[in-house]
mmCIF file of C-alpha atoms in Angstrom:
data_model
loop_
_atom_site.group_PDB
_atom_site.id
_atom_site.type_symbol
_atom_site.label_atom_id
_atom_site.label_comp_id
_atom_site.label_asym_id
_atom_site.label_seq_id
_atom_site.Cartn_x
_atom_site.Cartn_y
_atom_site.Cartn_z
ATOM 1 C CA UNK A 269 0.000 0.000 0.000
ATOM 2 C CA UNK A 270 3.227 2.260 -0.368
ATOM 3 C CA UNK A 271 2.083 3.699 -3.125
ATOM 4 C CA UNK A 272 -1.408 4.787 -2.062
ATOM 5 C CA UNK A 273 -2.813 7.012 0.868
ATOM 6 C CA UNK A 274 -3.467 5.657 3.968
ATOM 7 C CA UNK A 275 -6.419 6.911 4.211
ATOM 8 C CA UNK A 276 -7.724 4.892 1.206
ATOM 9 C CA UNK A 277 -6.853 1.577 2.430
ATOM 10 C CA UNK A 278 -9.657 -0.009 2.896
ATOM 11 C CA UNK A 279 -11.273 1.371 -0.295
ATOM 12 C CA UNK A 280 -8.241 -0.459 -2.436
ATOM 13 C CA UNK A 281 -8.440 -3.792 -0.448
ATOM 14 C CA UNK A 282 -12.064 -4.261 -2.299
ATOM 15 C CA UNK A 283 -11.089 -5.931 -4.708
ATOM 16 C CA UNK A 284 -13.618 -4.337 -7.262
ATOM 17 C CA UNK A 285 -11.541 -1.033 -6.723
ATOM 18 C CA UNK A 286 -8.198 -2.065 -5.801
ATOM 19 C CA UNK A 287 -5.145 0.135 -6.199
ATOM 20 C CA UNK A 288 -5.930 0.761 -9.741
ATOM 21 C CA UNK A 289 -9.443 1.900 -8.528
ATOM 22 C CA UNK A 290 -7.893 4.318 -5.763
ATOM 23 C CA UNK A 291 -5.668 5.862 -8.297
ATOM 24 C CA UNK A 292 -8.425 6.613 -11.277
ATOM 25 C CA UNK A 293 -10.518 8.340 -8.511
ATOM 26 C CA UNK A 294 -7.701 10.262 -7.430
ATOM 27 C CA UNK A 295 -7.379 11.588 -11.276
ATOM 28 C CA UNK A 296 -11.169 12.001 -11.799
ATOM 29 C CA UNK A 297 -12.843 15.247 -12.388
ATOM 30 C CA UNK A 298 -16.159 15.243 -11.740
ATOM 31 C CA UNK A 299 -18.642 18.344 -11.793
ATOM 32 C CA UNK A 300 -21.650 18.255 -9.232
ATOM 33 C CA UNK A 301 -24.742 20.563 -10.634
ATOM 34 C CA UNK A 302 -26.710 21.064 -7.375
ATOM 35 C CA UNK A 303 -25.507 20.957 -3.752
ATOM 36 C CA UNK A 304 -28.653 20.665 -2.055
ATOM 37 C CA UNK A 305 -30.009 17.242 -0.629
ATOM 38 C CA UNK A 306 -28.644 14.929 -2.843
ATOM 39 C CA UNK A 307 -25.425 17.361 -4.182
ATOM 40 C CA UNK A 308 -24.068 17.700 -1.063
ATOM 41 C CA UNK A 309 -24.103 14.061 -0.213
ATOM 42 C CA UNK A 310 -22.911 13.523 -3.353
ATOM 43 C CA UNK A 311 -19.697 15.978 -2.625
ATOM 44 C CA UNK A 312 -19.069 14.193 0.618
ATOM 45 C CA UNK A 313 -18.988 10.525 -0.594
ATOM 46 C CA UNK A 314 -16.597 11.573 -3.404
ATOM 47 C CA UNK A 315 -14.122 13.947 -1.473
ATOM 48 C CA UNK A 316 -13.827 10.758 1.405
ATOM 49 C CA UNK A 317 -13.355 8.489 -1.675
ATOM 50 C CA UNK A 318 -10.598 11.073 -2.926
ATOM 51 C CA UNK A 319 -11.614 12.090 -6.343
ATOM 52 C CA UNK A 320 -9.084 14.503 -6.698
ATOM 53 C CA UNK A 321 -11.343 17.485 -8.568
ATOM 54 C CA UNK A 322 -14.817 18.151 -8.031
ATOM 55 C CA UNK A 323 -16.131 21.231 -9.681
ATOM 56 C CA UNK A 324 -19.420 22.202 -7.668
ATOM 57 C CA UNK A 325 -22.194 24.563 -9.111
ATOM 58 C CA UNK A 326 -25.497 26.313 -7.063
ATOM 59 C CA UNK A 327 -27.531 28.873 -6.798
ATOM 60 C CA UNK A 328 -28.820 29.067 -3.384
ATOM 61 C CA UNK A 329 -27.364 29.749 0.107
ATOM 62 C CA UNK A 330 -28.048 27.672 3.322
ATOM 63 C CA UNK A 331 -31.440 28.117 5.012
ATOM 64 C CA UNK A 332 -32.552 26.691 8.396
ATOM 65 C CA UNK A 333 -35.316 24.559 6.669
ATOM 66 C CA UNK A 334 -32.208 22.949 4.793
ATOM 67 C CA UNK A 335 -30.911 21.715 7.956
ATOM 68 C CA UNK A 336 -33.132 18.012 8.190
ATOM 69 C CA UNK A 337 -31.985 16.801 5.096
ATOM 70 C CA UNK A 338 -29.048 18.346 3.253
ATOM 71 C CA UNK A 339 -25.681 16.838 4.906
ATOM 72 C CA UNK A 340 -22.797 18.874 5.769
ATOM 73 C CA UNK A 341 -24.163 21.791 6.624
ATOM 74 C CA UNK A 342 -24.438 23.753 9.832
ATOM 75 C CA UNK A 343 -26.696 26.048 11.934
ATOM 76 C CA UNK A 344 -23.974 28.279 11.490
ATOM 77 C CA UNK A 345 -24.049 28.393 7.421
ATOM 78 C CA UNK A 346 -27.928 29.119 7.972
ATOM 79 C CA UNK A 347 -27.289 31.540 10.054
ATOM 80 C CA UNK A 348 -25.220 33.261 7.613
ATOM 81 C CA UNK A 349 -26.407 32.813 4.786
ATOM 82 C CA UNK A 350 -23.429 31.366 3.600
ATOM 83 C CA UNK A 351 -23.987 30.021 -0.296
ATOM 84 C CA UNK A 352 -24.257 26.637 -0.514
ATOM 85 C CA UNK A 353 -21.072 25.596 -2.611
ATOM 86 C CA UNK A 354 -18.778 27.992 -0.076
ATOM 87 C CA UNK A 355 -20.178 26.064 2.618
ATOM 88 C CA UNK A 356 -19.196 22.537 0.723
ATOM 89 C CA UNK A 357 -15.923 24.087 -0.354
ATOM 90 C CA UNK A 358 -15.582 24.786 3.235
ATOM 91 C CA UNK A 359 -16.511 21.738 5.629
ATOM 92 C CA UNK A 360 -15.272 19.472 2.343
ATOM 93 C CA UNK A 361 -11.373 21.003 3.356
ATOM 94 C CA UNK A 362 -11.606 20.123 6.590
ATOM 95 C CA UNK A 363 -12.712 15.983 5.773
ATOM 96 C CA UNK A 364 -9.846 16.448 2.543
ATOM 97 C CA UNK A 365 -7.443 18.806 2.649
ATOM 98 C CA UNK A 366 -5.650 16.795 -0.750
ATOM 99 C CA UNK A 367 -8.485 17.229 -3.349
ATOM 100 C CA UNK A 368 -9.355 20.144 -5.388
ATOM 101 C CA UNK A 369 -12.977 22.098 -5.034
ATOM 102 C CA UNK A 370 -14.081 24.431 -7.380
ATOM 103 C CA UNK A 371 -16.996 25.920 -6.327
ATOM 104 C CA UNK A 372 -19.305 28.243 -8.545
ATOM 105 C CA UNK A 373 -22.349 30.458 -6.993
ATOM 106 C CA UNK A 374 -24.406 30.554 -10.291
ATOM 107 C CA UNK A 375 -27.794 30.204 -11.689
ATOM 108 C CA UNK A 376 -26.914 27.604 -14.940
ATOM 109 C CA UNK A 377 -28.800 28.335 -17.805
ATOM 110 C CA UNK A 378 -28.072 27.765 -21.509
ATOM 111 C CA UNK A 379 -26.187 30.726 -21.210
ATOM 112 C CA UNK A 380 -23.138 28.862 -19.250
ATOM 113 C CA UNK A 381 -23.705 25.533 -18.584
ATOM 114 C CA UNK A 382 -21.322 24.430 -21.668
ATOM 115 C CA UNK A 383 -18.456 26.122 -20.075
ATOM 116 C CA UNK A 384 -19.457 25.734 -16.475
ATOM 117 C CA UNK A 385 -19.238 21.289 -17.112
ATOM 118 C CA UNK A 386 -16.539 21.705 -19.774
ATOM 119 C CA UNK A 387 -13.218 19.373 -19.579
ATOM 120 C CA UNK A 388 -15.226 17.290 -16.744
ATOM 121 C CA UNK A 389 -15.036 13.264 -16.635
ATOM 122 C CA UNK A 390 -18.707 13.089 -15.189
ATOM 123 C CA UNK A 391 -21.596 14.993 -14.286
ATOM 124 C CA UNK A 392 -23.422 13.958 -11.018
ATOM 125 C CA UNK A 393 -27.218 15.480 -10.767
ATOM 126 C CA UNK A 394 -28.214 16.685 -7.458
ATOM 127 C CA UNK A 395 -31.230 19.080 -9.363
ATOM 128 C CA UNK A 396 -34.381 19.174 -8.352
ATOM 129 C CA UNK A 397 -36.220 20.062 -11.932
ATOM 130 C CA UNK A 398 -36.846 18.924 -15.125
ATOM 131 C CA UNK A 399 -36.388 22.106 -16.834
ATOM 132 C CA UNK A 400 -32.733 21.933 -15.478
ATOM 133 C CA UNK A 401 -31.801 18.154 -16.019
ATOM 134 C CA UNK A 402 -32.733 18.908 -19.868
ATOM 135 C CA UNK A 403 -29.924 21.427 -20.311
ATOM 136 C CA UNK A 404 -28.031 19.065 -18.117
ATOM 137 C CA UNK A 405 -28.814 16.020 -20.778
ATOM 138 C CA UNK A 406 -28.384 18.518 -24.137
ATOM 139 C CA UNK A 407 -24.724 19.745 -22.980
ATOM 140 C CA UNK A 408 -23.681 16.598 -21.845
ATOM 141 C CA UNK A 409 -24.628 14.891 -24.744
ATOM 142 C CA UNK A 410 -23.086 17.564 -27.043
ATOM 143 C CA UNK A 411 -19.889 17.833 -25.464
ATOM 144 C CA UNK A 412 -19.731 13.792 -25.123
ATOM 145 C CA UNK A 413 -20.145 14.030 -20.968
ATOM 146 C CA UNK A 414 -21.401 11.007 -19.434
ATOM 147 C CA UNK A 415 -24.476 11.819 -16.940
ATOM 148 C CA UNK A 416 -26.238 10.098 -13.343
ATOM 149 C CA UNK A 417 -29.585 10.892 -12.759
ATOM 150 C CA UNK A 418 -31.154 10.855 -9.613
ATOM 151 C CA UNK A 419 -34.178 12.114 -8.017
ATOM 152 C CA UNK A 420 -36.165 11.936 -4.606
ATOM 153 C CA UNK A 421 -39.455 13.074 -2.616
ATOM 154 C CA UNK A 422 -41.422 11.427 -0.143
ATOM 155 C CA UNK A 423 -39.730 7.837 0.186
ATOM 156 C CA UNK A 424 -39.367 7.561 -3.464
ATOM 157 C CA UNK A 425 -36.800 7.802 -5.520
ATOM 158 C CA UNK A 426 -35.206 6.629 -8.863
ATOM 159 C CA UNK A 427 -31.654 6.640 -10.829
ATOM 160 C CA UNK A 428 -30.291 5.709 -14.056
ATOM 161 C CA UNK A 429 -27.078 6.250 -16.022
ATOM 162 C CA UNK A 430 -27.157 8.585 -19.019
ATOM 163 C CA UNK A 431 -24.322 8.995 -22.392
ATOM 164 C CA UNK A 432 -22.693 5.391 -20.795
ATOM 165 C CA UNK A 433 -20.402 4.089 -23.250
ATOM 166 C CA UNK A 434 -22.309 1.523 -24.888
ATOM 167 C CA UNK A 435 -19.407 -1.250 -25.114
ATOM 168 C CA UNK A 436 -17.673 -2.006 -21.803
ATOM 169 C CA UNK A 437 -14.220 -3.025 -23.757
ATOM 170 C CA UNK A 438 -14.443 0.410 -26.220
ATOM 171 C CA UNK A 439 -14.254 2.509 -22.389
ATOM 172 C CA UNK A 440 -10.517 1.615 -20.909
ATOM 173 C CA UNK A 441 -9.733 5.307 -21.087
ATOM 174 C CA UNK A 442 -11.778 8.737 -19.905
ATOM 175 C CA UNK A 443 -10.937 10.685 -23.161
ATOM 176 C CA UNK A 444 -13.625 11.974 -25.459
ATOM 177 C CA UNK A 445 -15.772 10.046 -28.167
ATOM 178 C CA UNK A 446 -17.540 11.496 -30.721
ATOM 179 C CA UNK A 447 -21.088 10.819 -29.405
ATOM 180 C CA UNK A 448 -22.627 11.740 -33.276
ATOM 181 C CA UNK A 449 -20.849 8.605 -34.255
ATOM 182 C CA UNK A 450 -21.858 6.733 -30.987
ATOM 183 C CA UNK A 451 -24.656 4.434 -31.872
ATOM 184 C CA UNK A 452 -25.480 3.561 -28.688
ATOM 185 C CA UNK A 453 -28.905 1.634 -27.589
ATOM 186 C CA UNK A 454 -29.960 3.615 -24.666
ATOM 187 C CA UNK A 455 -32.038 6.407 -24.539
ATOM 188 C CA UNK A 456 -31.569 9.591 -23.309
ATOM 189 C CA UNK A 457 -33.609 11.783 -21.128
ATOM 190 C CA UNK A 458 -35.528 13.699 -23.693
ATOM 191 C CA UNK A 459 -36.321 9.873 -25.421
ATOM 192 C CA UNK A 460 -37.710 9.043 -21.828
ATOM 193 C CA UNK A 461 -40.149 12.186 -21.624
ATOM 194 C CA UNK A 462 -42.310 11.152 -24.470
ATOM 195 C CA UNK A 463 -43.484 7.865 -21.642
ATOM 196 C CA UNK A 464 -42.212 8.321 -18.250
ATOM 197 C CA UNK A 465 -43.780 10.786 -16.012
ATOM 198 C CA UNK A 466 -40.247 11.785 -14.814
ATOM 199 C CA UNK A 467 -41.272 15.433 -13.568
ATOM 200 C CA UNK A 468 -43.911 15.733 -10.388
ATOM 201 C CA UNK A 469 -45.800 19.023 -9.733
ATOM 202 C CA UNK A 470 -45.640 17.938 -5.981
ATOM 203 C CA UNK A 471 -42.294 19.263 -4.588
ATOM 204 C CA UNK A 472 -40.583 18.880 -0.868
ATOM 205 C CA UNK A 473 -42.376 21.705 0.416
ATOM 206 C CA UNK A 474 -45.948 19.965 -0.302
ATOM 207 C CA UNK A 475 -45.209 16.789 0.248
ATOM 208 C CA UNK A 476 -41.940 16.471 1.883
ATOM 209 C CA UNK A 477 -39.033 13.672 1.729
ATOM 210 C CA UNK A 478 -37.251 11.901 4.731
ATOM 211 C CA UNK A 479 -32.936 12.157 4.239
ATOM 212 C CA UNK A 480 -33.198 8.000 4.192
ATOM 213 C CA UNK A 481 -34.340 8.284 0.674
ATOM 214 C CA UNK A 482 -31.845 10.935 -0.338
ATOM 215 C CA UNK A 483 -28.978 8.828 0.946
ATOM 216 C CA UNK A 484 -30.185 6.017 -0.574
ATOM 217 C CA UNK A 485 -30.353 7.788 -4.289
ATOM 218 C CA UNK A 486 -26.771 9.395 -3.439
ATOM 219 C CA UNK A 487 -25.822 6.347 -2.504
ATOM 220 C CA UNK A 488 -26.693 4.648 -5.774
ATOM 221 C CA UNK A 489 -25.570 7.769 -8.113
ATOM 222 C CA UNK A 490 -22.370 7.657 -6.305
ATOM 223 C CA UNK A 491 -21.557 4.354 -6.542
ATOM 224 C CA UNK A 492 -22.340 3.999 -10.256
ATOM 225 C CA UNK A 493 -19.921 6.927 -10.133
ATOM 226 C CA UNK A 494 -16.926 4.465 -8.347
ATOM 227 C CA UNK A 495 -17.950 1.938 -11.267
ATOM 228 C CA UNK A 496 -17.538 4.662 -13.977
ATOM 229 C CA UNK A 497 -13.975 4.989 -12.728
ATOM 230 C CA UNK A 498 -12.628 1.364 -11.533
ATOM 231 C CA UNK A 499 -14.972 -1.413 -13.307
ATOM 232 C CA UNK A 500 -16.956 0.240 -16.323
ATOM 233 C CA UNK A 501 -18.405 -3.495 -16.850
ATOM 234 C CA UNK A 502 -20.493 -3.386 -13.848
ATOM 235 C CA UNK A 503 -22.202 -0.179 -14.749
ATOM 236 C CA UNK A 504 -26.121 -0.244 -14.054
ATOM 237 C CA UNK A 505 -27.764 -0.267 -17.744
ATOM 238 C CA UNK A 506 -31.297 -0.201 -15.660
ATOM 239 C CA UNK A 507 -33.323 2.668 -14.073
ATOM 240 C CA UNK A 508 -33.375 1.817 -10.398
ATOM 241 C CA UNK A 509 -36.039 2.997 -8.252
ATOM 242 C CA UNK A 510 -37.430 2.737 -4.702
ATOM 243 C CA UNK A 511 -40.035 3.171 -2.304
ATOM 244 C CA UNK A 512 -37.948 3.118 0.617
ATOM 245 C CA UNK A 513 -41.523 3.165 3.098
ATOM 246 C CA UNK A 514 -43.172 0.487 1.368
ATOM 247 C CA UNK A 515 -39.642 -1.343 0.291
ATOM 248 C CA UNK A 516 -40.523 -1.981 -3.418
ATOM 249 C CA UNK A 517 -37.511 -1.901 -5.200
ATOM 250 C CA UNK A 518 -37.754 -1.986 -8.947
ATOM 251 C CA UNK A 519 -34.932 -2.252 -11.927
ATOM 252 C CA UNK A 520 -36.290 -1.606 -15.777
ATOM 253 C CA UNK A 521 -34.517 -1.829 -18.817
ATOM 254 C CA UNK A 522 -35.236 1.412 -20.589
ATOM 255 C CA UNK A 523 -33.451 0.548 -24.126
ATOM 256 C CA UNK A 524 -36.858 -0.026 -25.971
ATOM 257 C CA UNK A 525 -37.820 4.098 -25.307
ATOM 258 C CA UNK A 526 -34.823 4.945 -27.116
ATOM 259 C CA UNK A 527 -36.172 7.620 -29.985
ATOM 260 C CA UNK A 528 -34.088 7.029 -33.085
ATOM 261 C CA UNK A 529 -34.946 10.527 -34.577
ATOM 262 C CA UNK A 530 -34.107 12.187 -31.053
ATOM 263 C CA UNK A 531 -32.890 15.525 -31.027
ATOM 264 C CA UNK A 532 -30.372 15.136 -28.538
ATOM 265 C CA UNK A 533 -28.845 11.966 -28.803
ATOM 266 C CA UNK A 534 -30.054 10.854 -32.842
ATOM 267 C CA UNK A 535 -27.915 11.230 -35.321
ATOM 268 C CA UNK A 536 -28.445 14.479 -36.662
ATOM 269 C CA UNK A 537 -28.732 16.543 -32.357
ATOM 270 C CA UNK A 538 -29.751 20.267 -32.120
ATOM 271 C CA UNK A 539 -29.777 19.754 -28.440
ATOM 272 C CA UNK A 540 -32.768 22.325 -27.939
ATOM 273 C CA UNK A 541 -32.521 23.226 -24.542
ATOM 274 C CA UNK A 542 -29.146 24.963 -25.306
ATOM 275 C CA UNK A 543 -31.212 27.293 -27.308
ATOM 276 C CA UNK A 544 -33.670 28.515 -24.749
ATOM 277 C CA UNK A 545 -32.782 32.229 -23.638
ATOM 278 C CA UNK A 546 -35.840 33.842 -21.771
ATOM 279 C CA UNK A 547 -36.516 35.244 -18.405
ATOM 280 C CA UNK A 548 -37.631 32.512 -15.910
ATOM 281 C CA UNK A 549 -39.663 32.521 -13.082
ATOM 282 C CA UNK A 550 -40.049 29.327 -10.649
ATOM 283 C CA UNK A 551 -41.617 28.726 -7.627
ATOM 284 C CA UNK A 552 -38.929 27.210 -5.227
ATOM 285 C CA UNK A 553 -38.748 23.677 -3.006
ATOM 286 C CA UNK A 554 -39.635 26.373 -0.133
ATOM 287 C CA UNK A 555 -42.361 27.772 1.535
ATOM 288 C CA UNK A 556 -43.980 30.915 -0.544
ATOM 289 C CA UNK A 557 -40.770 31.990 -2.366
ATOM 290 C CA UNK A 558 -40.446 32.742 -6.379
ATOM 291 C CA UNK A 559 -36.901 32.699 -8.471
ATOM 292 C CA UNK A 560 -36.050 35.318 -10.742
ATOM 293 C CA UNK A 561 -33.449 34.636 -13.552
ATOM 294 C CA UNK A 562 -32.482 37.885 -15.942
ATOM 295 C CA UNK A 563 -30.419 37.357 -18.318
ATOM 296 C CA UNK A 564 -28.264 41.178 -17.360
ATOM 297 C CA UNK A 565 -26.260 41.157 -14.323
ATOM 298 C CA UNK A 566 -26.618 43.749 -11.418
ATOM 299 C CA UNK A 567 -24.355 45.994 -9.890
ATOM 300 C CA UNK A 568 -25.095 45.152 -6.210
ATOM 301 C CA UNK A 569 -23.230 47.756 -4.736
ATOM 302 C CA UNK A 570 -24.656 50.754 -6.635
ATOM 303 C CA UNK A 571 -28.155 49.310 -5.938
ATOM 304 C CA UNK A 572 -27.222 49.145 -1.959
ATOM 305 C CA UNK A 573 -26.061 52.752 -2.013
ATOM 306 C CA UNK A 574 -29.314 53.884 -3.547
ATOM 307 C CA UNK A 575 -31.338 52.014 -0.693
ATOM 308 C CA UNK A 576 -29.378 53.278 1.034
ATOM 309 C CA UNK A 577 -30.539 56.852 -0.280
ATOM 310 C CA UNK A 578 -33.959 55.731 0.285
ATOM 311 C CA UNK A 579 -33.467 54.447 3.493
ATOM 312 C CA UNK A 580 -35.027 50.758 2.721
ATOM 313 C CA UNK A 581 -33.096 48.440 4.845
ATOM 314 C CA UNK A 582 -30.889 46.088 3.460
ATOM 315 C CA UNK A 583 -27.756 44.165 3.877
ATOM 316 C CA UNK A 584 -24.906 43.706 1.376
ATOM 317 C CA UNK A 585 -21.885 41.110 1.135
ATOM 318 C CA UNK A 586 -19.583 39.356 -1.878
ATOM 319 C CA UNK A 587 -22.474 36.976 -2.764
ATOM 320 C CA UNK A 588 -25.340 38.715 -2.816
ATOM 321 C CA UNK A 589 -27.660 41.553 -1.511
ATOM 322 C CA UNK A 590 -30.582 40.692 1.115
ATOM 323 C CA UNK A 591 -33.535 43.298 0.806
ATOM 324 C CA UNK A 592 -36.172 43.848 3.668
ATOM 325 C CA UNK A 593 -39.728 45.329 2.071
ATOM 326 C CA UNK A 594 -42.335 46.014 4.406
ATOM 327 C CA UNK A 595 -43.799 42.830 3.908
ATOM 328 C CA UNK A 596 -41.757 41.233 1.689
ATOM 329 C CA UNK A 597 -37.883 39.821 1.132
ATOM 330 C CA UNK A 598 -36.047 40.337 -2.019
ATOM 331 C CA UNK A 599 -32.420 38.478 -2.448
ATOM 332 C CA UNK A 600 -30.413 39.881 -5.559
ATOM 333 C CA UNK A 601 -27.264 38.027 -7.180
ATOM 334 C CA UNK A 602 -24.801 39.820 -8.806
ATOM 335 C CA UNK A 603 -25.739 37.420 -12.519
ATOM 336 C CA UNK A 604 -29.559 39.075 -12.350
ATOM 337 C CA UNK A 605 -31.018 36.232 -10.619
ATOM 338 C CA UNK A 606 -33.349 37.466 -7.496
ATOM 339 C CA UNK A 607 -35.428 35.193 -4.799
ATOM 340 C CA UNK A 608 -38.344 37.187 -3.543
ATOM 341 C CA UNK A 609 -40.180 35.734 -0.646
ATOM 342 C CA UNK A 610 -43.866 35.861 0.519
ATOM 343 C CA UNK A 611 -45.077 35.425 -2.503
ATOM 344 C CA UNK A 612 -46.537 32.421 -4.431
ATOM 345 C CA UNK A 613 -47.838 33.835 -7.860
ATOM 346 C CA UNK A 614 -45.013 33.792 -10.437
ATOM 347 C CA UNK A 615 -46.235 37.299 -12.172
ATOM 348 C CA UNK A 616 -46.401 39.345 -8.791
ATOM 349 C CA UNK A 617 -42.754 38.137 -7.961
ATOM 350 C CA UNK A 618 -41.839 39.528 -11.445
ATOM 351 C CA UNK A 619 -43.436 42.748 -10.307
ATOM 352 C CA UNK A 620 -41.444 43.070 -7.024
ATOM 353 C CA UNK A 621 -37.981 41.513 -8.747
ATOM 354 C CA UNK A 622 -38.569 45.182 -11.525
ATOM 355 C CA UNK A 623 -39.556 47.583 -8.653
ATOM 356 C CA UNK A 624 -36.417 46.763 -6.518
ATOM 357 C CA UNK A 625 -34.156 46.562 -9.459
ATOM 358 C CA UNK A 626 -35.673 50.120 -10.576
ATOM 359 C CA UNK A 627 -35.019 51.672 -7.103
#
């Protein structure tokens, strides 16, 4: 074990991994999109297993309500609002001082998510949207990106494995193929939207979702993950899901929903997500609170001095700008995105997002 870390010892002694194993983690690159429930178990599984770069992207900031089901973080990060991906970056340095964490506070759009997952070996989801796993599938599949899918809510929860190389033997090395020219059987996520209800219009705030269920999807994202790296051939070609209350496990072979015309992964792709530039609003997994994309950034500073002029209380720091209304919150990002809270109708958030921008 001279040549390997200590701390990795018992990882390399199974013998599914081994040394070999230990030492393709420690070169993998791996880009997390979403650092919430399942992201940030995601992070922690992967620093502990020492993939040497993760690359972790979110919007949001720590909030008390996080607390019951999104690992890692603290009363402390509620408390201050610290942004989700610092917090990671943080508590991540502290369980691996030797790996590399690259975190980005951003909104991802088809505006940056080709750059933002760029160069990466794997994408792990940790989203909670479908609008969002679509540019997910349409830049991975364009830039030749294999993807894991996972989502959960109540006890339920499924997974499957997205852009796998097709041919176990063809995938001894992590460098790029030419997915035009990849004639692969499986579907891809927009060939699965024309049958499986993949998308609920329940989210945790209406329904909830206990952590056993989240750890249980991370758990099965990021081992598929370890198998990516140290035994392709034992990759899950199924979608796996769960009903951790009622135990009903379930494994179905998806191959036969494969669209052979399909825009993203047939063999003439316009990936159409990647063309979708508009202003978004979206009610959040969160009690009465609306999410503002625009597409122009903000000059938070400016806009603090002039509330400050007006004497409308806010408070300003290097991620974002927290504004108290008399019955309402605003939070403004420096890329244009805003959260304002107290609100549930889409239309009168867009109202309050223009007012406070205007001020």
């Amino acid at each position: 074990m001279s040549e390997i870390d200590s701390r990795y010892d018992r990882l390399a002694r199974f013998y599914k991994i081994g040394k070999i194993g230990v030492k393709a983690f420690n070169r993998a690159n791996v880009v997390i999109l979403g650092c919430g429930a399942l992201g940030s178990q995601h992070a922690e599984t992967l620093a502990r297993a020492g993939f040497g770069r993760l690359t972790l992207i979110d919007r949001d900031f720590v909030e008390r309500s996080n607390l019951q089901r999104q690992t890692l973080f603290t009363e402390d990060d509620a408390e201050n609002a610290t942004p989700k991906v610092i917090a990671l970056q943080k508590h991540l340095a502290k369980i691996n001082c030797d790996i590399e964490v690259t975190p980005h506070i951003v909104d991802v759009s088809s505006d940056n998510i080709e750059a933002l997952i760029a160069g990466h070996d794997l994408l792990l989801d940790g989203t909670d949207n479908l609008a969002l796993r679509m540019l997910i599938n349409d830049a991975c599949y364009k830039q030749g990106i294999p993807w894991i899918f996972g989502s959960a809510l109540e006890s339920y929860g499924m997974s499957y494995n997205f852009n796998f190389d097709s041919d176990p033997e063809s995938s001894t090395s992590l460098e790029r193929r030419d997915i035009r020219s990849n004639h692969q059987a499986a579907p891809c996520l927009r060939c699965l939207l024309q049958t499986l209800p993949l998308e609920s219009h329940d989210t945790c705030s209406s329904v909830g979702v206990i952590q056993p269920i989240l750890q249980m999807i991370s758990s099965i994202q990021t081992t598929e993950a370890m198998k990516y790296f140290a035994d392709r051939e034992a990759v899950r070609e199924t979608l796996f899901s769960i009903d951790l209350w009622d135990f009903h496990p379930q494994n179905i072979s998806l191959h036969r929903l494969k669209d052979p015309e399909c825009l993203t992964c047939g063999p003439n792709p316009t990936y159409p997500a990647l063309h979708q530039k508009k202003r978004e609003a979206e009610r959040l997994c969160g009690d009465g609170s609306v999410m503002i994309r625009e597409v122009a950034p903000l000059n938070l500073k400016q806009l603090k001095n002039r509330l400050d002029q007006r004497h409308i209380d806010s408070q300003y720091n290097e991620y974002f700008l927290n504004i108290h209304l008399p019955s309402h919150r605003v939070i403004l990002f420096a890329d244009g995105r805003g959260i304002v809270y107290g609100v549930i109708d889409t239309e009168e958030a867009l109202q309050l997002y223009n007012r406070v921008v205007a001020f």
